[in-house]
CSV table of C-alpha atoms and ligand atoms in Angstrom, one decimal:
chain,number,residue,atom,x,y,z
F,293,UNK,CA,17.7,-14.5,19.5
F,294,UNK,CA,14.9,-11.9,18.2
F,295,UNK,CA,11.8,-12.9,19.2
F,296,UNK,CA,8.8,-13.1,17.0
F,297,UNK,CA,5.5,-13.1,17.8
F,298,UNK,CA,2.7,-14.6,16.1
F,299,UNK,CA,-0.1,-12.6,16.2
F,300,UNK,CA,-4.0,-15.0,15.4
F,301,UNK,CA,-1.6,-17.8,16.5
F,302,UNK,CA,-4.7,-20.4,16.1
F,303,UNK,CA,-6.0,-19.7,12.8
F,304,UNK,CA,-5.0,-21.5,10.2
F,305,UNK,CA,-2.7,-18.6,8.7
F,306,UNK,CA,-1.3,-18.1,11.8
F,307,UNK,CA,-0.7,-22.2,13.1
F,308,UNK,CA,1.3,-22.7,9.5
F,309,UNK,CA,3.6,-19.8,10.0
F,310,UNK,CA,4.4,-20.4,12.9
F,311,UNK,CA,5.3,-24.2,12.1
F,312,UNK,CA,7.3,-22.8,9.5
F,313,UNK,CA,9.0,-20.6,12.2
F,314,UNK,CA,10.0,-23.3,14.3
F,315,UNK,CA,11.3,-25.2,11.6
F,316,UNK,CA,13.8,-22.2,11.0
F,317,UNK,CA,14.6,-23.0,14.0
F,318,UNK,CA,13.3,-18.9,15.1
F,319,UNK,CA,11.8,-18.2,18.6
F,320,UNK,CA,8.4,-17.5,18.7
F,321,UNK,CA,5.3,-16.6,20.6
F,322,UNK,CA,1.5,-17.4,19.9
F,323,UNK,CA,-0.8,-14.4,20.7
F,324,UNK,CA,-4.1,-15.0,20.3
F,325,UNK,CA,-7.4,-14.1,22.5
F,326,UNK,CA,-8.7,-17.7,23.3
F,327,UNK,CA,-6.7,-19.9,25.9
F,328,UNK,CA,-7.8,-22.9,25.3
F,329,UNK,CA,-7.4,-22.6,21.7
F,330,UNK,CA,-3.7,-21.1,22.4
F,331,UNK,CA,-3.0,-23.8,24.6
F,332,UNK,CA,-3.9,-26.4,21.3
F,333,UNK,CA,-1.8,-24.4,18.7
F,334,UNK,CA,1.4,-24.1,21.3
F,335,UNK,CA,1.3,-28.2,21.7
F,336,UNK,CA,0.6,-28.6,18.0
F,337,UNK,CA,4.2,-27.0,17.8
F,338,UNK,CA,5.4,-29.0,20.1
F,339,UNK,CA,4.4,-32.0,18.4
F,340,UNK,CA,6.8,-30.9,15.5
F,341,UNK,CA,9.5,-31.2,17.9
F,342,UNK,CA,11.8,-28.7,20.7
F,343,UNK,CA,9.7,-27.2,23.4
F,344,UNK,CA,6.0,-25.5,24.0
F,345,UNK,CA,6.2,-22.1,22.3
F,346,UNK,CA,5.4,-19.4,24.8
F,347,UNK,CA,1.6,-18.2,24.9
F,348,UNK,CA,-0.1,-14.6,25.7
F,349,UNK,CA,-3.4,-14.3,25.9
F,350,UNK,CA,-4.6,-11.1,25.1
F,351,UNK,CA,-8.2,-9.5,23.7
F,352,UNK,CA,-5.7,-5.9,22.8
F,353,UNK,CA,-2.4,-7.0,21.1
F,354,UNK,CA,-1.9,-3.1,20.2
F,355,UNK,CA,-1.6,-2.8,24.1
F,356,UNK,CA,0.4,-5.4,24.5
F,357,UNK,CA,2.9,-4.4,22.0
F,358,UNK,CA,3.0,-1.6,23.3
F,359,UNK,CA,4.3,-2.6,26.9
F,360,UNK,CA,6.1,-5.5,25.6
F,361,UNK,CA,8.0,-4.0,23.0
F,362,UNK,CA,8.9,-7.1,20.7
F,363,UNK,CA,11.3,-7.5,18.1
F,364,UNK,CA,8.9,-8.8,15.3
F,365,UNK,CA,5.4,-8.6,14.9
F,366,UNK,CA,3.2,-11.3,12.4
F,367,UNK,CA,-0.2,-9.5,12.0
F,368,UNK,CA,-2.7,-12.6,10.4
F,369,UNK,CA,-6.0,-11.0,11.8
F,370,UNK,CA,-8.3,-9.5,9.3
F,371,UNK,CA,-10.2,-7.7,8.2
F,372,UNK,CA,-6.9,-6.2,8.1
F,373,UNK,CA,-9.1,-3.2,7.3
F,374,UNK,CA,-9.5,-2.8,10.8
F,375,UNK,CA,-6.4,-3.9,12.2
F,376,UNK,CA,-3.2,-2.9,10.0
F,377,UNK,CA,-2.5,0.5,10.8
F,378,UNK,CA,-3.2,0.2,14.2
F,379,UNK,CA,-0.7,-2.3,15.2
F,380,UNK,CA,1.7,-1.1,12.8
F,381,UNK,CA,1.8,2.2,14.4
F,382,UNK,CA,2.2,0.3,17.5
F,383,UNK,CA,4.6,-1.2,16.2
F,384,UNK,CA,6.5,2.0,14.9
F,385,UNK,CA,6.3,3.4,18.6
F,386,UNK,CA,7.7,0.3,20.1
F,387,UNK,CA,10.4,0.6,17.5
F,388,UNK,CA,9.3,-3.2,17.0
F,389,UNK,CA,8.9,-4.3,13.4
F,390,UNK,CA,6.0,-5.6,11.5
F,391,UNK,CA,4.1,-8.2,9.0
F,392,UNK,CA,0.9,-9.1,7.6
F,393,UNK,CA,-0.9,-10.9,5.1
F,394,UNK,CA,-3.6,-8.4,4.0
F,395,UNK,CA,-4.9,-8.3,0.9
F,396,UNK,CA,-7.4,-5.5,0.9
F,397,UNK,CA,-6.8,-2.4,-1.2
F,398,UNK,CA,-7.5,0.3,1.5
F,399,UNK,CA,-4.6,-0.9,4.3
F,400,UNK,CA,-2.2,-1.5,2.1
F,401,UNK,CA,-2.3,1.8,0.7
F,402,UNK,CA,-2.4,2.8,3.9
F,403,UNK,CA,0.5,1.1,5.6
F,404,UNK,CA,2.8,3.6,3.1
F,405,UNK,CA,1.7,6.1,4.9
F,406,UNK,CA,4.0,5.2,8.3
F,407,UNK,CA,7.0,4.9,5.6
F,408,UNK,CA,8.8,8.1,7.2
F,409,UNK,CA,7.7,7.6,10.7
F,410,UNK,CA,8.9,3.7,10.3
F,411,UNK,CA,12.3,5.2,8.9
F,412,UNK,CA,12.7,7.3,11.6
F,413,UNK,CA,12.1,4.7,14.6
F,414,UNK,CA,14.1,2.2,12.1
F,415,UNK,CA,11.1,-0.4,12.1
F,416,UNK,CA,10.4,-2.5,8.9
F,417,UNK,CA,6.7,-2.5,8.0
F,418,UNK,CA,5.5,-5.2,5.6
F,419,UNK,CA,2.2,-5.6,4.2
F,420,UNK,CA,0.3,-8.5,1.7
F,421,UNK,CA,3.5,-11.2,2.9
F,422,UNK,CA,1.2,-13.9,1.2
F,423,UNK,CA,0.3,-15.0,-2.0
F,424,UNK,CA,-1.8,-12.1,-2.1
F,425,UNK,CA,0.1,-9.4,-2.8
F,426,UNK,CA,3.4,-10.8,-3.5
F,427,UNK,CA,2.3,-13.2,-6.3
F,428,UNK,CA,1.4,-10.9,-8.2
F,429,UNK,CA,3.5,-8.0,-7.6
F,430,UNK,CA,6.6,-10.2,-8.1
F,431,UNK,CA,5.6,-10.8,-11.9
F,432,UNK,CA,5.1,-7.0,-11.9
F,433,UNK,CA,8.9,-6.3,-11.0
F,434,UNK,CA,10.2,-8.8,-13.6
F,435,UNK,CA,8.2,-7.4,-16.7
F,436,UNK,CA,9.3,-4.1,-15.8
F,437,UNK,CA,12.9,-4.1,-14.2
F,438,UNK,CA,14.8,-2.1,-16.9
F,439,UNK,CA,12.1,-1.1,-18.7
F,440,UNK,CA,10.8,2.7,-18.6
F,441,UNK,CA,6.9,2.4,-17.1
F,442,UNK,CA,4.1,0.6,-19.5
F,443,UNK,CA,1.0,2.6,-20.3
F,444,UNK,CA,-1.2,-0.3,-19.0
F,445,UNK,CA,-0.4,-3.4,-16.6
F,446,UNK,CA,-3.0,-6.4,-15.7
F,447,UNK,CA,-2.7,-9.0,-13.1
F,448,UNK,CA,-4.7,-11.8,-12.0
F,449,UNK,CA,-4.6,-13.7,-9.0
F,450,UNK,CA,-6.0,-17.2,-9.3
F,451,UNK,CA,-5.0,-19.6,-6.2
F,452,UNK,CA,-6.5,-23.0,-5.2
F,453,UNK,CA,-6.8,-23.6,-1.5
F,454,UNK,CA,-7.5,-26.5,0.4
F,455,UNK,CA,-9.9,-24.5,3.0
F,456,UNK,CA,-10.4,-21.1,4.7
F,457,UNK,CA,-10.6,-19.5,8.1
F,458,UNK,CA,-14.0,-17.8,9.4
F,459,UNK,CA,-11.2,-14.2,8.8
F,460,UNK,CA,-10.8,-14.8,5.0
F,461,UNK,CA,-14.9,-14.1,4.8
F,462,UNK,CA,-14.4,-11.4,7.3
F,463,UNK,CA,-11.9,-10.0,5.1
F,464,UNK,CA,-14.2,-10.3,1.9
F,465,UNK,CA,-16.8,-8.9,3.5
F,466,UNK,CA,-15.0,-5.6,4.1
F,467,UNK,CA,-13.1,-5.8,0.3
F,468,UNK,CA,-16.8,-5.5,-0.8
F,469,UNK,CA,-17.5,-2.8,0.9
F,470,UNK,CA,-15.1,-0.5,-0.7
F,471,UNK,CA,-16.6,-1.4,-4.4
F,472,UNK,CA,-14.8,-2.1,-7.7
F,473,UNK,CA,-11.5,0.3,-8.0
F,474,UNK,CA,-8.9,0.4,-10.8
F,475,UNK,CA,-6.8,3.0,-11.9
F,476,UNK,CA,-7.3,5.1,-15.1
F,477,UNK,CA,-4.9,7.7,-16.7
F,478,UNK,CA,-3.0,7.7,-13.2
F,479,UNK,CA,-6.4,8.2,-11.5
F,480,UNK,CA,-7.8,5.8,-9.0
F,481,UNK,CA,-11.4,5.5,-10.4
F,482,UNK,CA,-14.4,3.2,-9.3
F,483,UNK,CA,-16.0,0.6,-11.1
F,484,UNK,CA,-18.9,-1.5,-10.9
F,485,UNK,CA,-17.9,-4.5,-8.5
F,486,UNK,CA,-17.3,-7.7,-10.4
F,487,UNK,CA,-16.8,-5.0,-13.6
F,488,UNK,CA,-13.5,-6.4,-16.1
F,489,UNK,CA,-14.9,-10.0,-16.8
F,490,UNK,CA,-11.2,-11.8,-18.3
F,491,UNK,CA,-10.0,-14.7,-19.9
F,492,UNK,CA,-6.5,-14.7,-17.8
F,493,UNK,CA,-4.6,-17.1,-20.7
F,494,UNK,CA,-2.3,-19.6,-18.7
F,495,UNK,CA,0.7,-20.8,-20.2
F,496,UNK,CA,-0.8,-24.6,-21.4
F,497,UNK,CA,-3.3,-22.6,-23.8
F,498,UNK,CA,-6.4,-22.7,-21.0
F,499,UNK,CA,-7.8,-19.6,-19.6
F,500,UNK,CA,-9.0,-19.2,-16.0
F,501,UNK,CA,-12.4,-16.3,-15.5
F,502,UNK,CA,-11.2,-13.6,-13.5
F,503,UNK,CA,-13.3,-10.5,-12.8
F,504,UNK,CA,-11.8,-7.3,-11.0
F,505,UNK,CA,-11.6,-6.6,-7.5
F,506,UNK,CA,-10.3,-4.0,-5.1
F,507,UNK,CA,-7.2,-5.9,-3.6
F,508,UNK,CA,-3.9,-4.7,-2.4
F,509,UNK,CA,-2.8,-6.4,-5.7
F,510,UNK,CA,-3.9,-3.5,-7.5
F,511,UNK,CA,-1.7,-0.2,-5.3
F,512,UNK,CA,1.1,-2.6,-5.6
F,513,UNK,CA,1.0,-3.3,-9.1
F,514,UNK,CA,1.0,1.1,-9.6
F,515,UNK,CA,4.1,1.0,-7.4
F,516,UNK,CA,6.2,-1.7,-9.4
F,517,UNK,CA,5.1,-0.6,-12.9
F,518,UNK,CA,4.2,3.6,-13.0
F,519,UNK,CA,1.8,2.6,-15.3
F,520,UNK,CA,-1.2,4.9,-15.7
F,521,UNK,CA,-3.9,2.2,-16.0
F,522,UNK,CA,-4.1,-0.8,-14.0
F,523,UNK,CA,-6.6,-4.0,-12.9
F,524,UNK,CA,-6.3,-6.2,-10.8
F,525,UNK,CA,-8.3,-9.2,-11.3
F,526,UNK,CA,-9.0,-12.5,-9.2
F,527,UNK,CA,-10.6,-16.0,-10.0
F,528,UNK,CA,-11.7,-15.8,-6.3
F,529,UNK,CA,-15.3,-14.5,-6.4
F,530,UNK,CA,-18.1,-15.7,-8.5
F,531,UNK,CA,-17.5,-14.4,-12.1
F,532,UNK,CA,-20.8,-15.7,-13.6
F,533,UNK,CA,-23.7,-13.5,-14.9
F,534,UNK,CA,-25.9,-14.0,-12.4
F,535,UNK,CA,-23.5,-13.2,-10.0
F,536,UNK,CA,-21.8,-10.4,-11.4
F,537,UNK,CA,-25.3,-8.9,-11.8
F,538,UNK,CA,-25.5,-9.3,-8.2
F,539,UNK,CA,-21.9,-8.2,-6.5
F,540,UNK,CA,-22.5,-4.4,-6.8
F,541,UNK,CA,-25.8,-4.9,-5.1
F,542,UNK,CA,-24.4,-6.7,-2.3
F,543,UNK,CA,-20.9,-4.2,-2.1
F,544,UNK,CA,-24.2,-1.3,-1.8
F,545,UNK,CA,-25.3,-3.1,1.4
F,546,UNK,CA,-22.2,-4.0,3.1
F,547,UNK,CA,-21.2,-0.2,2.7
F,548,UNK,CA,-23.8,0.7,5.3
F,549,UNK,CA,-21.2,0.6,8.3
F,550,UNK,CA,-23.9,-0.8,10.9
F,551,UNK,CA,-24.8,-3.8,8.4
F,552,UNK,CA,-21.1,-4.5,7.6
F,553,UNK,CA,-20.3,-4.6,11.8
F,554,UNK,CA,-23.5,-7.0,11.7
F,555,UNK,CA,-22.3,-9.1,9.4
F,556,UNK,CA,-18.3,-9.6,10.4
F,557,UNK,CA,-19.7,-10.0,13.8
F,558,UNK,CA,-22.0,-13.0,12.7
F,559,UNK,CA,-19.4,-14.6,10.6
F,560,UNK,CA,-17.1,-14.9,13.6
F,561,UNK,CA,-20.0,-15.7,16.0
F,562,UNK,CA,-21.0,-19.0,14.1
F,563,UNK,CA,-17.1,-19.2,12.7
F,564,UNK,CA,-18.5,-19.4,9.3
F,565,UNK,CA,-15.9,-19.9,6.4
F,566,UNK,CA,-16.3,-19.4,2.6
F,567,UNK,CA,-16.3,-21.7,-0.2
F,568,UNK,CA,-12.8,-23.1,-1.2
F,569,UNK,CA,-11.0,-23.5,-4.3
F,570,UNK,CA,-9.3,-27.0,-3.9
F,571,UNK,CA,-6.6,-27.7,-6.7
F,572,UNK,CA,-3.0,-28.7,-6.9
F,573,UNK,CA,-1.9,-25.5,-8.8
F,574,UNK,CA,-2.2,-22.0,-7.4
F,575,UNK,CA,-1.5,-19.5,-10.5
F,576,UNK,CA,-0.3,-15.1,-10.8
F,577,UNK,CA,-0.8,-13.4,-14.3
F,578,UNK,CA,0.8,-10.1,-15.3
F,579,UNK,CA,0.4,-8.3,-18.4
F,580,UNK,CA,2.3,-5.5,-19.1
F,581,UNK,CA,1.7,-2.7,-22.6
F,582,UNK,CA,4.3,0.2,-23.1
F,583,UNK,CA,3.3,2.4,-25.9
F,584,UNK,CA,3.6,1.0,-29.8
F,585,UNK,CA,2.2,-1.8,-28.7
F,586,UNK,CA,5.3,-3.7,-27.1
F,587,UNK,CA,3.6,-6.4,-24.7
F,588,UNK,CA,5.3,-8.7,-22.2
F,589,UNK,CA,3.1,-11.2,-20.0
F,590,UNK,CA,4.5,-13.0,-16.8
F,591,UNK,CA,3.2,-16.3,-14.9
F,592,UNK,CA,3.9,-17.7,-11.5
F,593,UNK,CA,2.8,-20.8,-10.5
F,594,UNK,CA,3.3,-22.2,-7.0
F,595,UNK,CA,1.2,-25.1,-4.8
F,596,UNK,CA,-1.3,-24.5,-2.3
F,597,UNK,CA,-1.9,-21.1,-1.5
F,598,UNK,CA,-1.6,-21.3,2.1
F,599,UNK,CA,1.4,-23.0,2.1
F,600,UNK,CA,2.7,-20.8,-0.3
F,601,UNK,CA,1.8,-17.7,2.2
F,602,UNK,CA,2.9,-19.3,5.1
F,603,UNK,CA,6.5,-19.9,3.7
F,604,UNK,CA,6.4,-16.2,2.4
F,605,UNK,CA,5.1,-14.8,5.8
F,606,UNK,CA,7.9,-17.3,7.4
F,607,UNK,CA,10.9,-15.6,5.4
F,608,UNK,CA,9.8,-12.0,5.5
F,609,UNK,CA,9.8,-12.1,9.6
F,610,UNK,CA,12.7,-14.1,9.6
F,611,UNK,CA,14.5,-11.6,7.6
F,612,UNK,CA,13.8,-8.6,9.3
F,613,UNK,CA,14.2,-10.8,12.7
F,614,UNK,CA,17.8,-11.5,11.1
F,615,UNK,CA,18.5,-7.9,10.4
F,616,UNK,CA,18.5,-8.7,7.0
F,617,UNK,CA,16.0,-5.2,6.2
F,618,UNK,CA,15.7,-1.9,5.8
F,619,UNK,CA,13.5,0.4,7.5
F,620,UNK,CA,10.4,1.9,6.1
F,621,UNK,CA,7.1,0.7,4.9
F,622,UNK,CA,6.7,-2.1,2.2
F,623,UNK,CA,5.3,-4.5,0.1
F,624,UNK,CA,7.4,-8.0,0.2
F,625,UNK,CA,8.3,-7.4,-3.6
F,626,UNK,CA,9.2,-4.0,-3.2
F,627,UNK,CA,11.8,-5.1,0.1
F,628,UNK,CA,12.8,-8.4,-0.9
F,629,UNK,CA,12.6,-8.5,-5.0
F,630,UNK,CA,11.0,-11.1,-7.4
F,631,UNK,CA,13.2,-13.9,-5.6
F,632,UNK,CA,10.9,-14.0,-2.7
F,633,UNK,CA,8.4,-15.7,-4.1
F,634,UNK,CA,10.9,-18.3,-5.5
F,635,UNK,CA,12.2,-18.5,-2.3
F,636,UNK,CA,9.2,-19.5,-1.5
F,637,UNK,CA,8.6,-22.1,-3.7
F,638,UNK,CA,7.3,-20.6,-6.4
F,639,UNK,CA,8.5,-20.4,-10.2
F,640,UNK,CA,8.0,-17.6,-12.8
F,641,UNK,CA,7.7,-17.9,-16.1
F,642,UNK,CA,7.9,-14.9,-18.6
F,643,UNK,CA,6.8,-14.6,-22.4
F,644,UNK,CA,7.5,-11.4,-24.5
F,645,UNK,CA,5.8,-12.5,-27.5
F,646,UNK,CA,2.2,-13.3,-26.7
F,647,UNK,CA,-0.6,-10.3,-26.6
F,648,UNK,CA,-2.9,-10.3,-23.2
F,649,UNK,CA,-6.4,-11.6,-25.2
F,650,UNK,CA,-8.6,-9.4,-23.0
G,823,NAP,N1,-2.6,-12.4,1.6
G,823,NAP,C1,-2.9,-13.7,1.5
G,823,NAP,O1,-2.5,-14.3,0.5
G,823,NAP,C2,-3.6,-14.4,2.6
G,823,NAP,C3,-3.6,-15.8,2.6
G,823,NAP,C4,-4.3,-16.4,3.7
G,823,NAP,C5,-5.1,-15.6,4.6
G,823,NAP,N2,-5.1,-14.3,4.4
G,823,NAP,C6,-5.8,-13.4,5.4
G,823,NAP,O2,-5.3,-13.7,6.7
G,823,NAP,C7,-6.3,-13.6,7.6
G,823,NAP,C8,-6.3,-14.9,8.5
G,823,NAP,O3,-6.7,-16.0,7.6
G,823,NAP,P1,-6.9,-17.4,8.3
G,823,NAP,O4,-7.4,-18.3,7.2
G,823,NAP,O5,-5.8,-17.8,9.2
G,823,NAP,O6,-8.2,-17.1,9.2
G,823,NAP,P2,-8.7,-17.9,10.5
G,823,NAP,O7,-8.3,-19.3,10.4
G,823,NAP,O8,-10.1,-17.5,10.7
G,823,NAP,O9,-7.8,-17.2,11.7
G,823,NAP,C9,-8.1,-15.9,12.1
G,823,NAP,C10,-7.2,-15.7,13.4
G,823,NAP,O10,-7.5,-14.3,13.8
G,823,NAP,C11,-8.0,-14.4,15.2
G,823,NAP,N3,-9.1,-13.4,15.3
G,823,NAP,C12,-10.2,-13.2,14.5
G,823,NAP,N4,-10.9,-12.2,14.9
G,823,NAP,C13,-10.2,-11.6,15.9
G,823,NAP,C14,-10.5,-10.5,16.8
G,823,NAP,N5,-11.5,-9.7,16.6
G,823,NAP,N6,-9.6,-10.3,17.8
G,823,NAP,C15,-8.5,-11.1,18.0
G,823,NAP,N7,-8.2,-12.2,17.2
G,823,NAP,C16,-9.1,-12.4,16.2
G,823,NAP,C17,-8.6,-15.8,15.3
G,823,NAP,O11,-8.6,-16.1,16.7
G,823,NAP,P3,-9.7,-17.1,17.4
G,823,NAP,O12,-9.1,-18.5,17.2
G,823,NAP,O13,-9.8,-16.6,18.8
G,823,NAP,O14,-11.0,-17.0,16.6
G,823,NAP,C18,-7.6,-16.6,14.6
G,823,NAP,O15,-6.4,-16.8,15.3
G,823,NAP,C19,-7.6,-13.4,6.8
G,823,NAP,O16,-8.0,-12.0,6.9
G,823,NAP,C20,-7.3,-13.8,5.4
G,823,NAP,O17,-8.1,-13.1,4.5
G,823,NAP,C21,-4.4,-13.6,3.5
């Protein structure tokens, strides 16, 4: 049986999937750098039944790909900034195959650029296997299957969580660093961080505040639609006035390399995790225009977000573990279709009559 490795095996990301891989009944390893926390995830997986997962400590999981040359590979250690490309190209010259759940623009742009070199050493890459990018993107690939590319596509990530890892503010630390980003006229352009202030309409008549930010939602959304001119928008960060006025002030000092190292250091020093969204409905928006006018808008609406990305993770890997992929380099729309995210639990709603009241 493949074996698949879980790569941050003790954060919460990581525990979930891999209690969702045991439940599939997959074998799997817990990689992480901290024994003792290793030791507590591997008998937490225990205690859902069968035997103790294997453990590897290890402070280089590049390297130890590398020599150990596994079949799968679930990457849930961000800022995946910092991490994607490296052990995805490890992953390429192992000829092992690879996941993750990032979310920032820069690495998943950046994963497509293995896509030959994956082909060729016939390893699957997948990047954004969460709710973040697949939410999103999914609704992307319904409004426009059929359809010749809209001028203009929207989207809107708006999940509730029930509480986040020290990573996730690692993570946002290094998405605000790279400043606002959307794409004009089939240019990537920058923005003002924060710039885009929405009313995202949700299908009961309410609206949800969403401002833009530079996720991997937003090269995902150019790759399912063509469009010329994309946002991507979240409810995740402060969308207030006050804090608007403030985001592209901060983005200005975490772009100063030695005080963005500071502060990702300090965050996982003192393990210090950001502000939560509790709720019992995790929401997508898409919005796609086509020239005259024509406009089709898309919901999805699932549970908990990290339930929801552990299930997605979950199936991805235990696709490709199956043989059940193709080689290259992906997002999990783009590999698996809009059915992964009902797969996973989600449901998608689409309405071709309403207009996107931006
Ligand atoms: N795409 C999505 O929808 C989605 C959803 C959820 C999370 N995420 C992303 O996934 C990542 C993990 O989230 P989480 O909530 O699971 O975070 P978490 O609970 O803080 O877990 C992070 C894991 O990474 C490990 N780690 C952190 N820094 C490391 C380093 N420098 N070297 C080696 N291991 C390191 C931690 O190990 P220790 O135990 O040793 O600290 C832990 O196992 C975050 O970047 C988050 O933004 C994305």
């Amino acid at each position: 049986m493949a074996e698949i490795w879980i790569v941050g095996a003790t954060g919460r990301a990581g525990q979930s999937i891999s209690a969702e891989l045991r439940a599939g009944g997959h074998q799997i390893v817990l990689v992480g750098r901290n024994a003792q926390r290793l030791t507590e995830a591997a008998a937490a997986i225990e205690a859902l039944g069968g035997p103790t997962p294997r453990t590897l400590v290890t402070d280089d999981p590049v390297a130890q790909i590398a020599t150990d040359r596994p079949d799968v590979v679930v990457n849930t250690v961000g800022p995946f900034g910092t991490t994607t490309v490296p052990t995805a190209r490890a992953c390429v010259t192992a000829g092992s195959h690879y996941v993750d759940l990032a979310n920032e623009f820069q690495p998943v742009r950046s994963l497509s650029e293995l896509d030959s070199a994956a082909r060729a050493a016939g390893s699957t890459l997948v990047t954004g296997a969460g709710f973040g990018v697949l939410a999103t993107e999914a609704l992307v690939y319904e409004l426009c299957a059929g359809r010749p590319s809209p001028t203009r596509v929207r989207v809107a990530a708006m999940p509730v969580v029930d509480g986040l890892g020290p990573a996730v503010l690692a993570s946002v630390i290094d998405a605000a660093a790279t400043g606002g980003l959307i794409y004009r006229n089939g240019r990537l352009e920058r923005t003002r961080l924060g710039a885009h202030p929405q009313h995202t309409p949700l299908p009961d008549g309410t609206t949800r505040a969403t401002v833009a930010v530079p996720t991997g939602e937003l090269e995902a959304a150019l790759r399912a639609s063509g469009a010329g001119t994309i946002i991507a928008t979240s409810s995740e960060v402060p969308t207030g006035r006050a804090a608007r006025a403030a985001l592209p002030i901060i983005g200005a000092v975490l772009r100063v390399d030695a005080l963005r190292r500071t502060a990702i250091r300090l965050v996982d020093r003192w393990r210090l995790t950001p502000p939560s969204t509790p709720g019992e409905t995790s929401w997508a928006y898409a919005c796609a225009e086509w020239d005259g006018g024509e406009t089709h808008q898309a919901w999805l609406q699932t549970g908990e977000g990290y339930g929801f990305t552990s299930r997605v993770a979950a199936t991805v890997a235990a696709r490709i573990a199956d043989g059940d992929a193709r080689a290259g380099a992906f997002t999990p729309a783009a590999l698996f279709g809009a059915d992964l995210a009902r797969s996973a639990g989600a449901t998608i709603t689409i309405d071709s009559t309403a207009k996107d009241p931006r």
